[in-house]
Amino acid sequence: MEILGWVLAVIAALSIGMAKGGLSMVGTISVPLLSLVMSPVQAAGILLPVYVISDIGGLIAFRRNFDARVLWTLVPGAITGIGLGWATAHHVNDAQVGLIVGLIGLTFALNALLRSPVDGSARPPRWGAGTLWGMVSGYTSFVSHSGAAPYHVYAQPLRMTPMTYAGTTTIFFAICNAVKLIPYALLGQLSAHNLSIAAVLMVPGIIGVLIGLWLVRRMSPRVFYSFITWALMLVSARLIWDGI
């Protein structure tokens, strides 16, 4: 990769780590950002090992903070969604994947900007809704590691405490990323070249976990998320333009 590619890759890895440190929305920008300088398929392949290593840091940090009931309602659908992504992987080309990544990112950004705060009492975890949104999350996670949007649609109304929310999110996506290793390897996305780049990016990924843990305790989430949302919107718009 050229210098610009490495700069974007390091930023993407940092964003992944910060997501595992509790700022779950931040990681959504990783694949769209790296897709500016390479194929979205290659970007996803390079970043998956970074996600897996960063997951370990997140699991250690939030090992006591999660809701098992929420995970049980989400995980079966997520695995089904990952299988769907694997089954349809050969039917889309790089331009189509780039367009999908851009549309996912733009939808997520617009949803974050336009949605109103969650009102009313907390909803209990439900198998039907959990399976549906888990499936969508698993599919979009397989395509571009961007399963956060559908996950949050289901999880936010459950009104978990902040630490439980962060821990449940971390464990859910750690399971998804571990499952994705199998189809990614069979599709050739974990090639020696991709893994060599990923090995370098694991360092900023781990640093990102520490930064995320520090920020989640000190920085105003509204300010930070606003910046990331607008950045994601601009990057996604560029990918949509290129895809069209």
mmCIF file of C-alpha atoms in Angstrom:
data_model
loop_
_atom_site.group_PDB
_atom_site.id
_atom_site.type_symbol
_atom_site.label_atom_id
_atom_site.label_comp_id
_atom_site.label_asym_id
_atom_site.label_seq_id
_atom_site.Cartn_x
_atom_site.Cartn_y
_atom_site.Cartn_z
ATOM 1 C CA MET A 1 0.000 0.000 0.000
ATOM 2 C CA GLU A 2 1.010 3.601 -0.528
ATOM 3 C CA ILE A 3 1.364 6.145 2.289
ATOM 4 C CA LEU A 4 -2.269 7.306 2.060
ATOM 5 C CA GLY A 5 -3.443 3.712 2.261
ATOM 6 C CA TRP A 6 -1.427 3.071 5.416
ATOM 7 C CA VAL A 7 -2.683 6.289 7.018
ATOM 8 C CA LEU A 8 -6.303 5.319 6.336
ATOM 9 C CA ALA A 9 -5.631 1.745 7.471
ATOM 10 C CA VAL A 10 -4.195 2.918 10.801
ATOM 11 C CA ILE A 11 -7.187 5.229 11.343
ATOM 12 C CA ALA A 12 -9.523 2.340 10.499
ATOM 13 C CA ALA A 13 -7.722 0.059 12.979
ATOM 14 C CA LEU A 14 -7.887 2.725 15.690
ATOM 15 C CA SER A 15 -11.626 3.107 15.058
ATOM 16 C CA ILE A 16 -12.086 -0.659 15.431
ATOM 17 C CA GLY A 17 -10.226 -0.644 18.732
ATOM 18 C CA MET A 18 -12.218 2.315 20.045
ATOM 19 C CA ALA A 19 -15.424 0.486 19.141
ATOM 20 C CA LYS A 20 -14.293 -2.464 21.259
ATOM 21 C CA GLY A 21 -13.407 -0.043 24.046
ATOM 22 C CA GLY A 22 -17.055 0.959 24.367
ATOM 23 C CA LEU A 23 -17.678 3.436 21.515
ATOM 24 C CA SER A 24 -19.440 0.857 19.371
ATOM 25 C CA MET A 25 -20.573 3.200 16.601
ATOM 26 C CA VAL A 26 -17.020 4.264 15.707
ATOM 27 C CA GLY A 27 -16.033 0.998 14.042
ATOM 28 C CA THR A 28 -18.661 1.471 11.335
ATOM 29 C CA ILE A 29 -16.343 3.863 9.527
ATOM 30 C CA SER A 30 -13.463 1.370 9.184
ATOM 31 C CA VAL A 31 -14.342 -0.492 5.954
ATOM 32 C CA PRO A 32 -15.791 2.554 4.123
ATOM 33 C CA LEU A 33 -12.616 4.483 4.978
ATOM 34 C CA LEU A 34 -10.230 1.796 3.755
ATOM 35 C CA SER A 35 -12.421 1.183 0.695
ATOM 36 C CA LEU A 36 -11.347 4.595 -0.607
ATOM 37 C CA VAL A 37 -7.965 3.123 -1.537
ATOM 38 C CA MET A 38 -8.715 -0.571 -2.216
ATOM 39 C CA SER A 39 -11.453 -3.082 -2.974
ATOM 40 C CA PRO A 40 -14.119 -3.231 -0.235
ATOM 41 C CA VAL A 41 -13.730 -7.015 -0.264
ATOM 42 C CA GLN A 42 -9.984 -6.739 0.412
ATOM 43 C CA ALA A 43 -10.607 -4.068 3.047
ATOM 44 C CA ALA A 44 -13.011 -6.361 4.884
ATOM 45 C CA GLY A 45 -10.537 -9.243 4.699
ATOM 46 C CA ILE A 46 -7.653 -7.165 6.050
ATOM 47 C CA LEU A 47 -9.680 -5.735 8.924
ATOM 48 C CA LEU A 48 -11.346 -8.926 10.199
ATOM 49 C CA PRO A 49 -8.224 -10.146 12.098
ATOM 50 C CA VAL A 50 -7.918 -6.657 13.604
ATOM 51 C CA TYR A 51 -11.519 -6.941 14.783
ATOM 52 C CA VAL A 52 -10.844 -10.364 16.308
ATOM 53 C CA ILE A 53 -7.737 -9.233 18.212
ATOM 54 C CA SER A 54 -9.484 -6.054 19.372
ATOM 55 C CA ASP A 55 -12.418 -8.200 20.507
ATOM 56 C CA ILE A 56 -10.106 -9.865 23.028
ATOM 57 C CA GLY A 57 -9.349 -6.517 24.646
ATOM 58 C CA GLY A 58 -13.048 -5.661 24.718
ATOM 59 C CA LEU A 59 -13.983 -9.024 26.196
ATOM 60 C CA ILE A 60 -11.463 -8.561 28.997
ATOM 61 C CA ALA A 61 -12.710 -5.038 29.707
ATOM 62 C CA PHE A 62 -16.422 -5.956 29.747
ATOM 63 C CA ARG A 63 -16.274 -9.601 30.884
ATOM 64 C CA ARG A 64 -18.672 -8.960 33.782
ATOM 65 C CA ASN A 65 -21.025 -6.554 32.013
ATOM 66 C CA PHE A 66 -23.483 -8.180 29.589
ATOM 67 C CA ASP A 67 -27.062 -9.400 29.296
ATOM 68 C CA ALA A 68 -27.189 -13.094 28.356
ATOM 69 C CA ARG A 69 -30.910 -12.906 27.465
ATOM 70 C CA VAL A 70 -30.237 -10.296 24.778
ATOM 71 C CA LEU A 71 -27.408 -12.379 23.326
ATOM 72 C CA TRP A 72 -29.585 -15.503 23.156
ATOM 73 C CA THR A 73 -32.209 -13.644 21.114
ATOM 74 C CA LEU A 74 -29.640 -12.180 18.679
ATOM 75 C CA VAL A 75 -26.955 -14.781 18.033
ATOM 76 C CA PRO A 76 -28.973 -17.459 16.109
ATOM 77 C CA GLY A 77 -30.246 -14.860 13.639
ATOM 78 C CA ALA A 78 -26.765 -13.355 13.302
ATOM 79 C CA ILE A 79 -25.220 -16.712 12.384
ATOM 80 C CA THR A 80 -27.970 -17.185 9.787
ATOM 81 C CA GLY A 81 -27.221 -13.732 8.361
ATOM 82 C CA ILE A 82 -23.515 -14.533 8.129
ATOM 83 C CA GLY A 83 -24.386 -17.730 6.266
ATOM 84 C CA LEU A 84 -26.533 -15.723 3.859
ATOM 85 C CA GLY A 85 -23.646 -13.344 3.214
ATOM 86 C CA TRP A 86 -21.366 -16.284 2.515
ATOM 87 C CA ALA A 87 -23.871 -17.906 0.154
ATOM 88 C CA THR A 88 -24.272 -14.723 -1.922
ATOM 89 C CA ALA A 89 -20.618 -13.599 -1.836
ATOM 90 C CA HIS A 90 -19.869 -14.773 -5.391
ATOM 91 C CA HIS A 91 -22.890 -12.990 -6.863
ATOM 92 C CA VAL A 92 -21.667 -9.448 -6.231
ATOM 93 C CA ASN A 93 -18.613 -7.633 -7.612
ATOM 94 C CA ASP A 94 -16.364 -5.002 -6.010
ATOM 95 C CA ALA A 95 -18.430 -2.087 -7.344
ATOM 96 C CA GLN A 96 -21.628 -3.593 -5.964
ATOM 97 C CA VAL A 97 -20.017 -4.302 -2.601
ATOM 98 C CA GLY A 98 -18.701 -0.728 -2.500
ATOM 99 C CA LEU A 99 -22.200 0.540 -3.219
ATOM 100 C CA ILE A 100 -23.662 -1.693 -0.491
ATOM 101 C CA VAL A 101 -21.027 -0.510 1.982
ATOM 102 C CA GLY A 102 -21.759 3.114 1.084
ATOM 103 C CA LEU A 103 -25.518 2.675 1.403
ATOM 104 C CA ILE A 104 -25.147 0.912 4.754
ATOM 105 C CA GLY A 105 -22.884 3.659 6.037
ATOM 106 C CA LEU A 106 -25.124 6.466 4.759
ATOM 107 C CA THR A 107 -28.230 4.829 6.230
ATOM 108 C CA PHE A 108 -26.516 4.441 9.572
ATOM 109 C CA ALA A 109 -25.309 8.063 9.569
ATOM 110 C CA LEU A 110 -28.727 9.458 8.613
ATOM 111 C CA ASN A 111 -30.418 7.286 11.236
ATOM 112 C CA ALA A 112 -27.993 8.563 13.884
ATOM 113 C CA LEU A 113 -28.649 12.194 12.903
ATOM 114 C CA LEU A 114 -32.424 12.001 12.527
ATOM 115 C CA ARG A 115 -33.592 9.542 15.171
ATOM 116 C CA SER A 116 -35.201 10.883 18.314
ATOM 117 C CA PRO A 117 -34.179 9.703 21.790
ATOM 118 C CA VAL A 118 -35.724 6.448 22.938
ATOM 119 C CA ASP A 119 -38.850 7.161 24.997
ATOM 120 C CA GLY A 120 -41.048 5.034 27.210
ATOM 121 C CA SER A 121 -40.232 2.085 29.386
ATOM 122 C CA ALA A 122 -37.668 -0.561 28.549
ATOM 123 C CA ARG A 123 -38.732 -3.370 26.214
ATOM 124 C CA PRO A 124 -37.885 -6.967 27.131
ATOM 125 C CA PRO A 125 -35.705 -9.040 24.765
ATOM 126 C CA ARG A 126 -37.904 -10.766 22.167
ATOM 127 C CA TRP A 127 -37.050 -13.764 20.018
ATOM 128 C CA GLY A 128 -38.850 -12.541 16.896
ATOM 129 C CA ALA A 129 -37.341 -9.070 16.802
ATOM 130 C CA GLY A 130 -33.986 -10.374 17.999
ATOM 131 C CA THR A 131 -33.822 -12.991 15.251
ATOM 132 C CA LEU A 132 -34.792 -10.483 12.541
ATOM 133 C CA TRP A 133 -32.366 -7.740 13.545
ATOM 134 C CA GLY A 134 -29.692 -10.297 14.402
ATOM 135 C CA MET A 135 -29.969 -11.696 10.861
ATOM 136 C CA VAL A 136 -29.692 -8.247 9.275
ATOM 137 C CA SER A 137 -26.794 -7.409 11.564
ATOM 138 C CA GLY A 138 -25.026 -10.674 10.731
ATOM 139 C CA TYR A 139 -25.406 -10.103 6.988
ATOM 140 C CA THR A 140 -24.188 -6.499 7.013
ATOM 141 C CA SER A 141 -21.412 -7.492 9.386
ATOM 142 C CA PHE A 142 -20.292 -10.170 6.917
ATOM 143 C CA VAL A 143 -20.366 -7.791 3.946
ATOM 144 C CA SER A 144 -18.576 -4.825 5.518
ATOM 145 C CA HIS A 145 -18.233 -5.265 9.293
ATOM 146 C CA SER A 146 -21.091 -2.778 9.614
ATOM 147 C CA GLY A 147 -23.645 -4.690 11.652
ATOM 148 C CA ALA A 148 -23.888 -1.955 14.283
ATOM 149 C CA ALA A 149 -26.862 -0.119 12.764
ATOM 150 C CA PRO A 150 -29.402 -3.003 12.826
ATOM 151 C CA TYR A 151 -28.001 -4.160 16.166
ATOM 152 C CA HIS A 152 -28.664 -0.773 17.750
ATOM 153 C CA VAL A 153 -32.185 -0.645 16.291
ATOM 154 C CA TYR A 154 -32.975 -3.719 18.399
ATOM 155 C CA ALA A 155 -30.768 -3.072 21.426
ATOM 156 C CA GLN A 156 -31.430 0.584 22.190
ATOM 157 C CA PRO A 157 -35.113 0.171 23.207
ATOM 158 C CA LEU A 158 -34.048 -2.507 25.713
ATOM 159 C CA ARG A 159 -32.645 0.312 27.869
ATOM 160 C CA MET A 160 -29.705 -1.590 29.325
ATOM 161 C CA THR A 161 -27.328 0.303 31.601
ATOM 162 C CA PRO A 162 -24.379 1.882 29.700
ATOM 163 C CA MET A 163 -21.810 -0.677 30.882
ATOM 164 C CA THR A 164 -24.151 -3.620 30.225
ATOM 165 C CA TYR A 165 -24.983 -2.203 26.809
ATOM 166 C CA ALA A 166 -21.292 -1.846 25.917
ATOM 167 C CA GLY A 167 -20.483 -5.335 27.195
ATOM 168 C CA THR A 168 -23.405 -7.010 25.418
ATOM 169 C CA THR A 169 -22.463 -5.241 22.188
ATOM 170 C CA THR A 170 -18.827 -6.308 22.506
ATOM 171 C CA ILE A 171 -19.653 -9.967 23.155
ATOM 172 C CA PHE A 172 -22.235 -10.100 20.347
ATOM 173 C CA PHE A 173 -19.810 -8.827 17.717
ATOM 174 C CA ALA A 174 -16.955 -10.925 19.107
ATOM 175 C CA ILE A 175 -19.113 -14.001 18.408
ATOM 176 C CA CYS A 176 -19.976 -12.710 14.912
ATOM 177 C CA ASN A 177 -16.330 -12.000 14.059
ATOM 178 C CA ALA A 178 -15.192 -15.412 15.275
ATOM 179 C CA VAL A 179 -17.834 -17.116 13.110
ATOM 180 C CA LYS A 180 -16.863 -14.982 10.085
ATOM 181 C CA LEU A 181 -13.289 -16.308 10.163
ATOM 182 C CA ILE A 182 -14.452 -19.588 8.575
ATOM 183 C CA PRO A 183 -16.198 -18.218 5.445
ATOM 184 C CA TYR A 184 -13.606 -15.438 5.047
ATOM 185 C CA ALA A 185 -10.827 -18.040 5.003
ATOM 186 C CA LEU A 186 -12.712 -20.251 2.531
ATOM 187 C CA LEU A 187 -13.323 -17.242 0.261
ATOM 188 C CA GLY A 188 -9.604 -16.393 0.233
ATOM 189 C CA GLN A 189 -9.980 -13.115 2.092
ATOM 190 C CA LEU A 190 -7.444 -14.157 4.730
ATOM 191 C CA SER A 191 -4.568 -14.445 2.261
ATOM 192 C CA ALA A 192 -0.937 -14.133 3.358
ATOM 193 C CA HIS A 193 -0.817 -10.592 1.929
ATOM 194 C CA ASN A 194 -3.943 -9.480 3.792
ATOM 195 C CA LEU A 195 -2.779 -11.123 7.014
ATOM 196 C CA SER A 196 0.620 -9.400 6.813
ATOM 197 C CA ILE A 197 -1.091 -6.011 6.647
ATOM 198 C CA ALA A 198 -3.515 -7.005 9.404
ATOM 199 C CA ALA A 199 -0.607 -8.013 11.647
ATOM 200 C CA VAL A 200 0.763 -4.462 11.486
ATOM 201 C CA LEU A 201 -2.682 -2.962 12.119
ATOM 202 C CA MET A 202 -3.249 -5.037 15.259
ATOM 203 C CA VAL A 203 -1.013 -2.634 17.200
ATOM 204 C CA PRO A 204 -3.142 0.480 16.530
ATOM 205 C CA GLY A 205 -6.209 -1.723 17.048
ATOM 206 C CA ILE A 206 -5.121 -2.565 20.600
ATOM 207 C CA ILE A 207 -4.173 1.072 21.231
ATOM 208 C CA GLY A 208 -7.657 2.002 20.015
ATOM 209 C CA VAL A 209 -9.221 -0.218 22.698
ATOM 210 C CA LEU A 210 -7.357 1.723 25.388
ATOM 211 C CA ILE A 211 -8.324 5.043 23.805
ATOM 212 C CA GLY A 212 -11.954 3.953 23.642
ATOM 213 C CA LEU A 213 -11.976 2.942 27.300
ATOM 214 C CA TRP A 214 -10.425 6.306 28.226
ATOM 215 C CA LEU A 215 -12.837 8.332 26.086
ATOM 216 C CA VAL A 216 -15.978 6.495 27.144
ATOM 217 C CA ARG A 217 -15.299 7.583 30.716
ATOM 218 C CA ARG A 218 -14.303 11.208 29.998
ATOM 219 C CA MET A 219 -15.537 12.603 26.687
ATOM 220 C CA SER A 220 -19.025 13.772 25.804
ATOM 221 C CA PRO A 221 -20.430 10.973 23.609
ATOM 222 C CA ARG A 222 -22.632 13.481 21.762
ATOM 223 C CA VAL A 223 -19.650 15.482 20.484
ATOM 224 C CA PHE A 224 -17.599 12.435 19.533
ATOM 225 C CA TYR A 225 -20.443 10.588 17.829
ATOM 226 C CA SER A 226 -21.428 13.710 15.915
ATOM 227 C CA PHE A 227 -17.951 13.966 14.405
ATOM 228 C CA ILE A 228 -17.845 10.271 13.481
ATOM 229 C CA THR A 229 -21.363 10.384 12.022
ATOM 230 C CA TRP A 230 -20.562 13.252 9.671
ATOM 231 C CA ALA A 231 -17.264 11.646 8.666
ATOM 232 C CA LEU A 232 -19.058 8.384 7.910
ATOM 233 C CA MET A 233 -21.644 10.222 5.840
ATOM 234 C CA LEU A 234 -18.999 11.899 3.659
ATOM 235 C CA VAL A 235 -17.019 8.697 3.119
ATOM 236 C CA SER A 236 -20.189 6.712 2.338
ATOM 237 C CA ALA A 237 -21.357 9.343 -0.168
ATOM 238 C CA ARG A 238 -18.041 8.979 -1.985
ATOM 239 C CA LEU A 239 -18.385 5.182 -2.119
ATOM 240 C CA ILE A 240 -21.954 5.454 -3.437
ATOM 241 C CA TRP A 241 -20.793 7.869 -6.145
ATOM 242 C CA ASP A 242 -17.983 5.521 -7.187
ATOM 243 C CA GLY A 243 -20.322 2.504 -7.116
ATOM 244 C CA ILE A 244 -22.891 4.212 -9.342
#
